[in-house]
């Protein structure tokens, strides 16, 4: 890891930091989503989420609550979409947070090097890290728009009941 942090060949270590920082902002939104779906206070959902270390366990809370909702309810449609965004962001974050990094002519990484199911293959980070940085920023923006500006993507409007469009 020190090799990766000291690498001065390009901006890739900073991209990893930006990915992790974007994920931290995304992660902060989950208790608010759970509060909206359950009707609990934000403070209570923050305390509940704080008891679970793994983000996937926190997402499990949201998934369990959404299972009790009618498939046509706004909560289920909108917050299931948000759950998908949370999952995607978590996968991007895990790829970098649990990687092994090395330097050479190009910055390289071994994604998920602690996962025995993951392929043991070093990859050049350049294009993938830039694309992942862009995608996680888009996820953050989309979640912010849905949760704070009440601005839904067109795909969600298409799933809502016709009388609600």
mmCIF file of C-alpha atoms in Angstrom, residues 15 89 111 125 136 150:
data_model
loop_
_atom_site.group_PDB
_atom_site.id
_atom_site.type_symbol
_atom_site.label_atom_id
_atom_site.label_comp_id
_atom_site.label_asym_id
_atom_site.label_seq_id
_atom_site.Cartn_x
_atom_site.Cartn_y
_atom_site.Cartn_z
ATOM 1 C CA UNK A 15 -8.811 8.919 -8.078
ATOM 2 C CA UNK A 89 -21.554 2.195 -5.397
ATOM 3 C CA UNK A 111 -8.947 -6.049 -7.143
ATOM 4 C CA UNK A 125 -5.944 1.031 -13.382
ATOM 5 C CA UNK A 136 -19.680 6.893 -8.514
ATOM 6 C CA UNK A 150 -37.436 15.016 -5.200
#
